[in-house]
Amino acid sequence: MALIPILILGGFQVSQIKHITQETNQNQRQTTYRLGDAVEAYMSYHRNAVETLAATISASDAAFRNRESLTLKLQSLQENLEGFAGIYVVDDTGTIKATHQMSTNLIGVDVNDRDYTARVKAGQKAIISSLFKGPESLNQPALAIAVPIYKGGKQVDGFVLAVLELAPIKTLVTKYDYGTEAYPVVLDHAGKPIYHPNAALTESMTDLSKEPVVQDAKMIKQGEGTYTLSTASHKELITYKLIPDLNLIVWVSRSTAAVNAAFTESLRITLLLLVFTLILTMLLGSLLAKRLNGTIHALVGYTQRLAGGSFAQPDQKVVPRGAPSELHQLAEHFFRMAAQIKENQRALLQLNSELEHRVEERTQRLQDEHATLNAVLESMSDAIVLIDVQHNVLYANHQMAESFAIPMGELAHMPEADLFERIAELLTEDQDELQLRKLTAEPRVQSALTVKTEQGKPRFMMVSAFQVAREGRVFGRGYVWRDRTKEHEIDALKNDLISLASHEFKTPITSIRGGVETLLRRDAHWEEDFKLELLEGIHEDIGRIQDLIDEWLDISKIESGAMGIHAQPLKLAAVIESARHRLPEDISAARLQFEVELPGHTPLVFADKLRMEQVFLNLFINAIRYNEREPLIRVTTHADEEFVYVYVQDNGIGIAKEHLAKLFDRFYRVDVSSSRQTGGTGLGLAICKGIMEAHGGTIQVESQLGEGSRFQLTIPRFNGGDELA
């Protein structure tokens, strides 16, 4: 009887495999049509832009058709729309009269022999050329959009020639997932490959117009079939589409052998799984039938004893002989838990007794401290000054003298008016002396003031003025000056954190919300590829949020001293290479030059592998992101008896000298707008500093604006041997 449902499941699985194969073919058709739509949209968008430029030139007077004026118009389009290798104006004689560059050697080049020149003159309308090479395309295969220019009524006065780069079209075509052993092809109206996975065909501008699939596409417009191409040695399943307005052909091809192999392999694996499942089911059923009943009864009896408060060690009667070993382990853990509960109860009682003793000691200490009030006042961080009834300084602590740069000998017995005059000299320009006068006018008043230090930096002070009186008798006035500079900096830091969190979290959360709302729409039926694309985007955004949270957790551990370091002997080359492989795909795809120059005798370091990789990864990412050139990272080392010194040098934008002192501070960013463009939080280098200090090492930086930066890492050397354990 157990064989019947397994066979039913097998039949259902075979049916599912056939359905998956059909669905794969359907997905290939949909991908082909979507590819055609994408190519059509890209080409039409660029053609419309060129037509707009041609219309603007046609509408301008002859005085504004000189080379300088035309060059400005061409430059505007070149700068505002990517994808153009060059934009030119060709006169009615077929000669280039203006380009998008002021200085060029293409002025005067004759293009009458080009396919696009004959077609645009014959049709007097916008055309897209076939694949060609020429000086206007830097002698590389390219397409061109040609749009006629008119003067007067409908008299043709030349045309605008916009040469399209093939690289953006390749990027557009290859961004889609075509499945296993499938590839796309895009042909121009003459049958030349605009994109083909065999780049040599595009480079040689091979004519594929005689291929059967091209003939069918021109006749049927869109469809699918099995073809043997001259560029392949086996039959392929091809879905194709003709873009009527552009006369371009796109197709997606997949080997028929791959289609059949997937079905055959899936069927074989399914049959093997069915046989294995049948055997395993029979064996497990027999085993469980013998042991399940006795095990369940033993477990119920044992838990009942625990509920009754019996914590005795189990014997063979509690857990029957022959019961699974897991049951024995469960009973042992239950008894350990009971013993731990008893031990915790005893520890809590002892802790309570200790706390009571500490409270008594603290009470006695507070009573003793009351007798040392003068010492407390002297050691306070607030500046305190007392004025007697004759308006002279009666008492001032050392903090008062240091805060306002007044020697203690001069401060003693100084008149109140002279004291406030000295303080007024330190006020910033936006402060009013009336605020100081108010402090002496009322019995109790508070005021916030900003004074300048000897270095010219602002110091934020909160001053509290009060009468010193007892039982109606006035003894003078007192002033307490509290330095709020740290609090002000904390408020600024808090505002930065709130601003950072709102910005860094808003973008991924908005993206996640948009994707989820799209998927939850009941009035739409999305394709599986589109759903997968949305889910991948949501997964990436969640990853960004997780990275932000990890950075904040790391900086919290560093601040609290809880950063755990698991040091071990490490080879620097392996750590650097591992960090390099962890570079994100969008960064590692950049044309990165990476030079690691480690001497063969470089000693081992004693460090935490993951944390050191985190430091190198942060420095590598910064070197690439903050770089306006082709990134170059050079890593060199040398060592002494205690440390290994690693230097990470880049050719990035560099850092101004005034920022170097605070570069490793939390949330400090050299340029807020730049950090927002690159997704910075201002925590990366602060975390690097914390990690290095936790190792007993250091991190330092040297930088020159516009030339790059050089970071020095000081890592403890492993002195326990020259070989890894």
XYZ file of C-alpha atoms in Angstrom:
725
model
C 0.000 0.000 0.000
C 2.898 2.381 0.704
C 4.022 1.966 -2.912
C 0.815 3.484 -4.345
C 1.250 7.071 -3.029
C 4.939 7.004 -4.005
C 4.055 6.035 -7.575
C 1.364 8.730 -7.658
C 3.953 11.239 -6.430
C 6.375 10.094 -9.150
C 3.782 10.549 -11.869
C 2.953 13.974 -10.537
C 6.669 14.869 -10.499
C 7.084 13.839 -14.177
C 4.087 15.998 -15.049
C 5.637 18.888 -13.152
C 8.923 18.491 -15.044
C 7.071 18.701 -18.368
C 5.240 21.758 -17.126
C 8.535 23.372 -16.048
C 10.018 22.718 -19.505
C 7.015 24.363 -21.172
C 7.204 27.240 -18.727
C 10.926 27.669 -19.511
C 10.117 27.967 -23.232
C 7.377 30.479 -22.407
C 9.817 32.476 -20.286
C 12.270 32.490 -23.210
C 9.570 33.976 -25.463
C 8.655 36.601 -22.895
C 12.321 37.458 -22.353
C 12.771 37.896 -26.108
C 9.795 40.254 -26.359
C 10.936 42.162 -23.283
C 14.419 42.449 -24.822
C 12.863 43.808 -28.018
C 10.868 46.375 -26.053
C 13.992 47.455 -24.139
C 16.068 47.874 -27.324
C 13.209 49.732 -29.017
C 12.809 52.070 -26.038
C 16.557 52.781 -25.871
C 16.937 53.483 -29.603
C 13.705 55.502 -29.811
C 14.679 57.614 -26.810
C 18.037 58.522 -28.367
C 16.455 59.075 -31.793
C 13.866 61.445 -30.280
C 16.649 63.385 -28.583
C 18.527 63.763 -31.883
C 15.296 64.765 -33.693
C 14.697 67.441 -31.051
C 18.231 68.762 -31.589
C 17.733 68.784 -35.398
C 14.427 70.636 -35.005
C 16.134 73.220 -32.772
C 18.846 73.792 -35.371
C 16.260 73.972 -38.182
C 14.308 76.615 -36.264
C 17.401 78.796 -35.662
C 18.465 81.624 -37.940
C 21.455 81.342 -40.224
C 23.437 83.574 -37.865
C 23.146 80.905 -35.172
C 24.293 78.074 -37.442
C 27.978 78.890 -37.202
C 30.361 76.291 -35.863
C 30.601 77.715 -32.340
C 26.824 77.866 -31.880
C 26.324 74.377 -33.295
C 29.115 72.997 -31.084
C 27.382 74.320 -27.961
C 24.130 72.620 -28.957
C 25.928 69.353 -29.682
C 27.825 69.538 -26.373
C 24.549 70.029 -24.491
C 23.096 66.805 -25.875
C 26.403 64.919 -25.394
C 26.595 65.945 -21.713
C 22.932 65.379 -20.844
C 22.352 62.006 -22.511
C 24.751 59.094 -22.201
C 25.409 56.608 -24.973
C 26.808 58.862 -27.735
C 30.350 58.338 -29.010
C 30.113 61.566 -31.006
C 27.562 64.076 -32.358
C 28.167 65.989 -35.594
C 26.445 68.350 -38.047
C 26.936 67.425 -41.721
C 26.207 70.090 -44.364
C 24.318 69.554 -47.615
C 27.568 68.633 -49.404
C 28.152 65.651 -47.098
C 30.994 67.277 -45.138
C 31.224 67.461 -41.316
C 30.961 71.158 -40.374
C 30.628 70.949 -36.547
C 31.255 68.441 -33.740
C 30.574 68.198 -30.026
C 34.224 69.134 -29.393
C 35.745 72.554 -30.013
C 39.077 71.038 -30.991
C 38.854 68.129 -33.430
C 40.354 66.926 -36.688
C 36.996 65.676 -38.045
C 35.948 69.079 -39.427
C 35.822 68.773 -43.199
C 35.680 64.961 -43.301
C 33.613 63.734 -46.278
C 30.938 61.180 -45.326
C 29.168 60.893 -48.705
C 30.241 57.276 -49.026
C 28.402 56.298 -45.845
C 25.202 54.273 -45.904
C 23.447 56.744 -43.608
C 24.223 59.745 -45.892
C 22.507 58.170 -48.898
C 19.523 56.978 -46.841
C 18.842 60.280 -45.053
C 19.104 62.256 -48.314
C 16.823 59.804 -50.108
C 14.181 59.545 -47.410
C 14.537 63.032 -45.876
C 13.606 61.597 -42.504
C 15.337 60.258 -39.408
C 17.116 56.930 -40.002
C 19.224 54.487 -37.994
C 22.246 53.294 -39.922
C 23.627 49.813 -40.212
C 26.834 48.853 -38.429
C 29.858 50.793 -39.772
C 33.411 51.896 -39.002
C 34.899 55.315 -39.661
C 36.768 58.216 -38.111
C 33.500 59.585 -36.794
C 33.125 56.340 -34.773
C 36.817 56.249 -33.750
C 37.199 53.377 -36.255
C 35.148 51.079 -34.015
C 31.897 49.323 -34.990
C 29.026 51.686 -34.226
C 25.482 52.719 -35.164
C 24.446 56.202 -36.192
C 21.213 58.197 -35.995
C 20.881 60.679 -38.847
C 18.143 63.367 -38.804
C 17.791 65.964 -41.649
C 18.112 69.705 -40.985
C 15.953 72.114 -42.934
C 16.242 75.754 -43.828
C 13.476 77.996 -45.002
C 10.492 75.781 -45.750
C 11.393 72.169 -46.487
C 14.810 72.594 -48.120
C 17.311 70.114 -46.678
C 20.409 71.846 -45.329
C 22.352 68.805 -44.110
C 21.682 66.532 -41.160
C 22.593 65.819 -37.537
C 24.724 62.691 -37.162
C 24.758 61.029 -33.693
C 27.087 58.015 -33.373
C 25.901 55.512 -30.752
C 28.307 53.508 -28.608
C 27.727 49.751 -28.599
C 28.855 49.274 -24.978
C 25.643 50.711 -23.393
C 23.563 48.549 -25.749
C 25.583 45.511 -24.637
C 24.956 46.439 -20.995
C 21.229 46.815 -21.710
C 21.038 43.464 -23.503
C 23.096 41.427 -21.027
C 21.396 42.603 -17.837
C 18.536 40.127 -18.282
C 18.667 36.510 -17.078
C 18.235 34.297 -20.148
C 18.663 30.969 -18.383
C 21.194 28.166 -18.773
C 23.049 27.989 -22.130
C 20.886 30.779 -23.603
C 22.179 33.976 -25.182
C 20.691 37.081 -26.901
C 21.474 38.565 -30.347
C 20.585 42.003 -31.777
C 20.908 42.685 -35.554
C 20.620 45.938 -37.515
C 18.433 46.349 -40.584
C 21.199 44.930 -42.798
C 21.634 41.811 -40.681
C 24.894 42.867 -39.004
C 25.277 41.963 -35.292
C 24.927 44.984 -33.025
C 25.398 42.527 -30.136
C 26.461 38.900 -30.306
C 28.167 36.844 -27.548
C 30.881 36.151 -30.135
C 32.382 39.657 -30.136
C 34.441 38.840 -33.240
C 31.234 38.839 -35.338
C 30.444 42.400 -34.231
C 34.049 43.527 -34.695
C 34.121 42.144 -38.261
C 30.523 43.326 -38.951
C 29.663 39.860 -40.285
C 26.548 39.736 -42.508
C 23.991 37.350 -40.932
C 21.092 38.388 -43.154
C 21.130 34.987 -44.925
C 20.427 33.073 -41.727
C 17.014 31.309 -41.872
C 15.931 32.860 -38.590
C 16.554 36.357 -40.042
C 14.449 35.548 -43.111
C 11.618 34.234 -40.921
C 11.767 37.288 -38.652
C 11.390 39.650 -41.619
C 8.391 37.665 -42.876
C 6.577 36.606 -39.682
C 7.723 39.519 -37.406
C 7.876 37.367 -34.280
C 7.833 33.672 -33.381
C 10.070 30.739 -32.526
C 11.595 27.697 -34.177
C 14.509 25.285 -34.283
C 17.433 26.409 -36.468
C 21.008 25.457 -37.271
C 23.015 28.688 -37.503
C 26.209 29.165 -39.470
C 27.831 30.408 -36.233
C 26.921 27.272 -34.240
C 27.450 23.548 -34.740
C 24.192 22.292 -33.256
C 20.479 22.959 -33.447
C 19.113 25.739 -31.303
C 15.646 26.758 -30.119
C 15.332 30.450 -31.113
C 12.597 32.951 -30.251
C 12.779 36.103 -32.359
C 11.111 39.475 -32.811
C 11.326 42.194 -35.475
C 11.121 45.804 -34.219
C 9.082 47.357 -37.065
C 9.769 51.045 -36.479
C 13.541 50.490 -36.249
C 13.787 47.424 -38.537
C 16.004 45.735 -35.921
C 15.855 42.006 -35.101
C 16.369 40.516 -31.632
C 16.443 36.840 -30.743
C 17.213 34.578 -27.797
C 18.783 31.208 -28.596
C 19.122 28.099 -26.472
C 20.616 24.738 -27.352
C 17.949 22.078 -27.933
C 20.340 19.582 -26.324
C 20.245 21.644 -23.114
C 16.415 21.672 -23.172
C 16.191 17.890 -23.536
C 19.056 17.200 -21.112
C 17.344 19.134 -18.322
C 14.188 17.023 -18.731
C 16.094 13.732 -18.891
C 18.310 14.523 -15.885
C 15.333 15.649 -13.795
C 13.443 12.462 -14.658
C 16.437 10.273 -13.699
C 16.939 12.045 -10.369
C 13.212 11.810 -9.631
C 13.194 8.046 -10.166
C 16.254 7.585 -7.944
C 14.659 9.674 -5.222
C 11.460 7.639 -5.433
C 13.356 4.368 -4.981
C 15.429 5.773 -2.125
C 12.330 7.217 -0.428
C 10.520 3.879 -0.650
C 13.415 1.957 0.971
C 13.969 4.593 3.668
C 10.244 4.725 4.495
C 10.077 0.990 5.009
C 13.180 0.920 7.240
C 12.142 3.881 9.378
C 8.586 2.588 9.749
C 9.852 -0.729 11.046
C 12.290 0.881 13.491
C 9.879 3.458 14.865
C 7.152 0.883 15.365
C 9.437 -1.064 17.732
C 10.823 1.814 19.804
C 8.251 4.591 19.804
C 5.734 3.289 22.346
C 8.255 2.429 25.074
C 10.119 5.716 24.639
C 6.964 7.846 24.920
C 5.805 6.152 28.126
C 9.263 6.545 29.721
C 9.379 10.245 28.819
C 5.898 10.940 30.240
C 6.723 9.177 33.530
C 9.979 11.082 33.952
C 8.427 14.522 33.338
C 5.690 13.712 35.881
C 8.358 13.041 38.522
C 10.057 16.345 37.734
C 6.731 18.187 38.062
C 6.280 16.585 41.498
C 9.624 18.012 42.722
C 11.665 14.836 42.574
C 15.196 15.659 41.375
C 16.790 12.262 42.023
C 19.082 10.833 39.390
C 17.191 8.614 36.930
C 17.701 4.889 37.064
C 17.004 2.198 34.544
C 13.323 2.155 35.549
C 12.859 5.817 34.604
C 14.443 5.357 31.206
C 13.853 1.798 29.971
C 16.750 -0.225 28.674
C 17.013 -0.027 24.918
C 15.472 3.456 24.801
C 17.095 5.951 22.426
C 20.241 7.679 23.684
C 18.528 11.012 23.161
C 16.116 10.170 26.014
C 19.010 9.483 28.375
C 20.564 12.820 27.439
C 17.253 14.606 28.022
C 16.947 13.193 31.553
C 20.524 14.166 32.375
C 19.929 17.765 31.222
C 16.750 18.004 33.321
C 18.700 17.104 36.469
C 21.457 19.564 35.648
C 18.822 22.264 35.272
C 17.341 21.466 38.726
C 20.778 21.607 40.356
C 21.475 24.937 38.665
C 18.202 26.378 39.963
C 19.181 25.463 43.520
C 22.626 26.982 43.087
C 21.188 30.213 41.637
C 18.806 30.539 44.580
C 21.695 30.278 47.037
C 23.723 32.843 45.050
C 20.810 35.321 45.038
C 20.485 35.151 48.831
C 24.199 35.787 49.247
C 24.074 38.699 46.794
C 21.185 40.279 48.701
C 23.220 40.144 51.929
C 26.203 41.758 50.204
C 24.013 44.554 48.822
C 22.690 45.386 52.267
C 26.241 45.598 53.589
C 27.222 47.895 50.730
C 24.271 50.214 51.461
C 25.459 50.588 55.051
C 29.000 51.365 53.915
C 27.744 53.935 51.391
C 25.650 55.695 54.050
C 28.685 56.041 56.296
C 30.773 57.301 53.388
C 28.229 60.013 52.554
C 28.376 61.218 56.136
C 32.179 61.445 55.934
C 32.065 63.294 52.637
C 29.893 66.006 54.151
C 32.923 67.138 56.186
C 35.070 67.516 53.054
C 32.849 69.989 51.185
C 35.687 72.400 50.474
C 37.739 69.666 48.810
C 34.725 68.697 46.729
C 34.230 72.275 45.556
C 37.877 72.455 44.568
C 37.690 69.272 42.568
C 34.408 70.088 40.804
C 34.442 70.373 37.033
C 32.215 73.467 37.280
C 33.781 76.853 37.835
C 32.562 78.386 41.134
C 33.072 81.923 42.439
C 31.611 83.557 45.577
C 31.270 87.354 45.895
C 31.039 89.004 49.308
C 28.807 91.917 50.228
C 31.613 94.364 49.259
C 31.419 92.926 45.678
C 34.868 91.353 45.849
C 35.802 87.743 45.123
C 35.611 85.767 48.349
C 36.280 82.284 46.976
C 37.036 80.794 43.559
C 38.105 77.276 42.694
C 40.910 76.410 40.308
C 38.403 75.530 37.585
C 37.265 79.174 37.592
C 40.827 80.378 37.054
C 41.470 77.867 34.283
C 38.168 78.476 32.485
C 38.777 82.219 32.056
C 42.612 82.219 32.011
C 42.886 84.327 35.180
C 45.732 83.445 37.592
C 44.577 82.381 41.057
C 46.671 85.123 42.714
C 44.994 87.779 40.571
C 41.532 86.250 40.964
C 41.640 86.365 44.778
C 39.844 89.492 46.087
C 39.274 90.792 42.523
C 36.367 93.274 42.325
C 33.213 91.808 40.815
C 33.134 94.503 38.128
C 36.717 93.712 37.021
C 35.912 89.997 36.901
C 32.935 90.488 34.620
C 34.948 92.906 32.483
C 37.579 90.187 31.957
C 34.841 87.691 31.101
C 33.217 90.167 28.666
C 36.469 90.306 26.675
C 36.127 86.571 26.032
C 32.545 86.720 24.734
C 31.981 85.890 21.089
C 30.822 88.615 18.707
C 27.191 87.472 18.775
C 27.016 87.811 22.589
C 25.725 90.947 24.349
C 27.269 92.327 27.557
C 23.712 92.922 28.809
C 23.483 89.184 29.456
C 26.342 89.504 31.961
C 24.746 92.490 33.682
C 21.492 90.551 34.169
C 23.413 88.055 36.286
C 23.968 90.695 39.004
C 20.507 92.258 38.821
C 18.252 89.473 40.085
C 18.446 87.169 43.157
C 18.447 83.994 41.052
C 19.008 83.838 37.304
C 20.442 81.538 34.656
C 21.995 82.462 31.339
C 23.768 80.725 28.482
C 26.961 82.351 27.234
C 29.573 81.513 24.629
C 33.198 82.447 25.304
C 36.368 81.984 23.283
C 39.270 79.853 24.436
C 42.915 80.820 23.965
C 42.876 78.853 20.716
C 39.869 80.857 19.486
C 37.426 77.926 19.732
C 33.959 78.566 21.189
C 33.156 77.244 24.660
C 29.485 77.005 25.628
C 28.841 77.949 29.251
C 25.717 77.845 31.426
C 26.009 80.261 34.363
C 23.726 80.135 37.411
C 23.699 83.198 39.682
C 22.214 83.024 43.176
C 22.191 84.864 46.490
C 24.089 83.302 49.370
C 21.702 83.812 52.301
C 20.525 82.077 55.436
C 17.571 82.947 57.645
C 17.090 86.223 55.806
C 20.723 87.317 56.052
C 22.554 87.903 52.743
C 26.252 86.954 52.701
C 26.897 87.713 49.041
C 26.364 86.148 45.620
C 27.524 82.958 44.017
C 28.124 82.050 40.374
C 28.433 78.525 39.024
C 29.839 78.318 35.491
C 29.153 74.981 33.848
C 30.999 74.058 30.678
C 28.324 72.697 28.287
C 30.658 72.295 25.320
C 30.563 68.489 25.579
C 26.779 68.497 25.852
C 26.580 70.826 22.861
C 28.786 68.465 20.888
C 26.628 65.515 22.008
C 23.494 67.358 20.833
C 25.171 68.021 17.499
C 26.188 64.361 17.365
C 22.638 63.310 18.197
C 21.264 65.548 15.423
C 23.797 64.059 13.016
C 22.742 60.565 14.091
C 19.036 61.354 13.636
C 19.711 62.933 10.248
C 21.895 59.999 9.242
C 19.371 57.397 10.392
C 16.483 59.167 8.656
C 18.454 59.373 5.416
C 20.229 56.003 5.404
C 17.136 54.044 6.520
C 14.595 55.981 4.464
C 15.902 54.965 1.052
C 15.969 51.144 1.591
C 12.744 51.181 3.634
C 10.970 53.165 0.896
C 12.270 50.709 -1.686
C 11.152 47.717 0.426
C 7.737 49.247 0.955
C 7.319 49.943 -2.749
C 8.283 46.394 -3.663
C 5.970 44.819 -1.069
C 3.029 47.042 -2.075
C 3.581 46.036 -5.690
C 3.587 42.333 -4.811
C 0.443 42.732 -2.658
C -1.630 44.254 -5.445
C -4.612 42.005 -6.085
C -5.506 43.625 -9.383
C -2.249 42.644 -11.106
C -0.615 39.350 -12.057
C 3.158 39.676 -12.113
C 5.573 37.427 -13.964
C 7.787 35.233 -11.829
C 10.927 36.968 -13.143
C 9.497 40.324 -12.129
C 8.557 38.997 -8.677
C 12.059 37.577 -8.268
C 13.563 40.912 -9.314
C 11.493 42.736 -6.675
C 12.380 40.181 -3.971
C 16.083 40.440 -4.827
C 15.815 44.234 -4.516
C 14.103 43.842 -1.118
C 16.842 41.404 -0.044
C 19.557 43.897 -1.049
C 17.829 46.735 0.850
C 17.518 44.552 3.967
C 21.226 43.834 3.610
C 21.960 47.568 3.560
C 19.943 48.043 6.764
C 21.745 45.075 8.356
C 25.116 46.609 7.419
C 24.110 49.897 9.125
C 22.976 48.043 12.245
C 26.212 46.002 12.312
C 28.261 49.209 12.118
C 26.331 50.756 15.023
C 26.669 47.557 17.064
C 30.428 47.514 16.408
C 30.868 51.161 17.455
C 28.754 50.467 20.582
C 31.002 47.510 21.470
C 34.081 49.660 20.960
C 32.719 52.481 23.137
C 31.722 50.053 25.910
C 34.977 48.097 25.729
C 33.117 44.905 24.765
C 34.868 44.388 21.437
C 35.939 40.732 21.487
C 39.250 39.865 19.821
C 40.155 36.235 19.043
C 43.812 36.592 18.154
C 45.749 33.892 16.366
C 48.883 33.705 14.186
C 47.971 34.919 10.691
C 49.629 35.349 7.318
C 49.072 38.913 6.104
C 48.872 37.884 2.454
C 45.948 35.534 3.177
C 44.087 38.181 5.204
C 44.526 40.846 2.482
C 43.447 38.447 -0.277
C 40.368 37.374 1.721
C 39.395 41.025 2.287
C 39.795 41.698 -1.415
C 37.428 38.823 -2.293
C 34.818 40.276 0.105
C 34.542 43.494 -1.939
C 30.888 44.076 -3.027
C 30.126 43.168 -6.634
C 29.312 46.760 -7.662
C 32.759 47.848 -6.366
C 34.836 44.846 -7.427
C 33.492 45.299 -10.981
C 35.409 48.605 -11.207
C 38.672 48.561 -13.159
C 40.763 48.161 -10.031
C 44.539 47.906 -9.995
C 45.581 46.017 -6.870
C 49.263 45.729 -6.004
C 50.383 43.718 -2.961
C 54.120 43.921 -2.321
C 54.884 41.683 0.662
C 58.471 40.483 1.192
C 58.869 36.739 1.421
C 60.200 37.044 4.989
C 57.178 38.994 6.258
C 56.504 37.624 9.783
C 53.174 36.374 11.065
C 50.867 38.769 12.896
C 48.918 37.960 16.060
C 45.385 39.186 15.330
C 41.711 38.359 14.873
C 41.286 37.258 11.233
C 37.708 38.517 10.690
C 38.343 41.875 12.382
C 41.510 42.498 10.387
C 39.657 41.609 7.185
C 37.008 44.158 8.256
C 39.700 46.873 8.581
C 41.301 46.107 5.188
C 37.867 45.834 3.501
C 36.852 49.283 4.804
C 40.098 50.866 3.557
C 39.755 49.165 0.121
C 36.112 50.313 -0.273
C 36.994 53.912 0.672
C 39.918 53.888 -1.782
C 37.559 52.886 -4.615
C 34.490 54.956 -3.747
C 36.344 58.184 -3.085
C 38.250 58.075 -6.345
C 37.750 60.007 -9.566
C 40.338 57.996 -11.502
C 40.970 54.358 -12.234
C 41.425 53.017 -8.683
C 44.944 51.927 -7.705
C 45.581 50.309 -4.303
C 49.142 49.441 -3.220
C 49.831 47.429 -0.056
C 53.376 47.294 1.376
C 54.844 46.183 4.713
C 57.891 46.195 6.953
C 58.435 44.890 10.487
C 60.451 45.398 13.644
C 60.815 43.275 16.783
C 57.297 44.008 18.108
C 55.056 45.083 15.224
C 54.346 44.597 11.546
C 53.617 47.876 9.757
C 51.176 47.677 6.822
C 50.761 50.604 4.432
C 47.609 50.894 2.275
C 48.064 53.624 -0.343
C 45.514 54.771 -2.946
C 45.246 57.358 -5.712
C 41.880 58.751 -4.585
C 40.680 62.325 -4.088
C 42.715 62.774 -0.889
C 41.835 64.486 2.393
C 42.493 68.098 3.382
C 44.843 68.614 6.362
C 42.197 70.275 8.534
C 40.108 67.067 8.490
C 42.845 64.575 9.404
C 42.670 65.152 13.186
C 38.971 64.172 13.349
C 38.951 61.576 10.566
C 38.615 58.660 13.024
C 35.833 60.284 15.094
C 32.363 58.767 15.131
C 30.001 60.090 12.424
C 32.671 62.495 11.158
C 32.450 62.997 7.406
C 34.810 65.169 5.396
C 32.088 66.215 2.975
C 28.457 65.478 3.892
C 27.187 65.733 0.301
C 29.867 63.364 -0.968
C 29.244 60.842 1.799
C 25.554 60.834 1.055
C 26.254 60.166 -2.634
C 28.440 57.216 -1.724
C 26.255 55.926 1.113
C 28.618 56.751 4.023
C 27.703 56.686 7.719
C 30.879 58.191 9.155
C 31.486 55.076 11.305
C 33.842 53.002 9.142
C 37.161 54.563 10.147
C 36.030 54.923 13.786
C 35.396 51.153 13.824
C 38.802 50.546 12.203
C 40.469 52.599 14.946
C 38.588 50.684 17.662
C 39.579 47.325 16.172
C 43.251 48.304 15.908
C 43.357 49.631 19.481
C 41.669 46.426 20.726
C 44.607 44.552 19.152
C 47.108 46.818 20.907
C 47.947 48.472 17.579
C 47.262 51.789 15.861
C 45.977 53.268 12.613
C 47.315 56.527 11.174
C 46.790 58.428 7.940
C 48.785 60.711 5.664
C 46.977 62.394 2.781
C 47.340 65.138 0.210
C 44.287 66.595 -1.485
C 43.989 65.432 -5.077
C 46.805 62.851 -4.849
C 45.440 60.117 -2.555
C 45.852 58.801 0.978
C 48.250 56.458 2.822
C 47.045 54.546 5.888
C 49.518 52.902 8.282
C 48.358 49.909 10.337
C 50.502 48.821 13.294
C 49.745 45.139 14.050
C 51.348 43.102 16.867
C 53.878 40.608 15.583
C 53.525 36.912 16.459
C 56.629 36.011 18.442
C 55.666 32.475 19.483
C 57.060 30.768 16.353
C 57.278 31.071 12.590
C 54.694 28.426 11.690
C 50.937 28.424 12.046
C 49.469 26.051 14.602
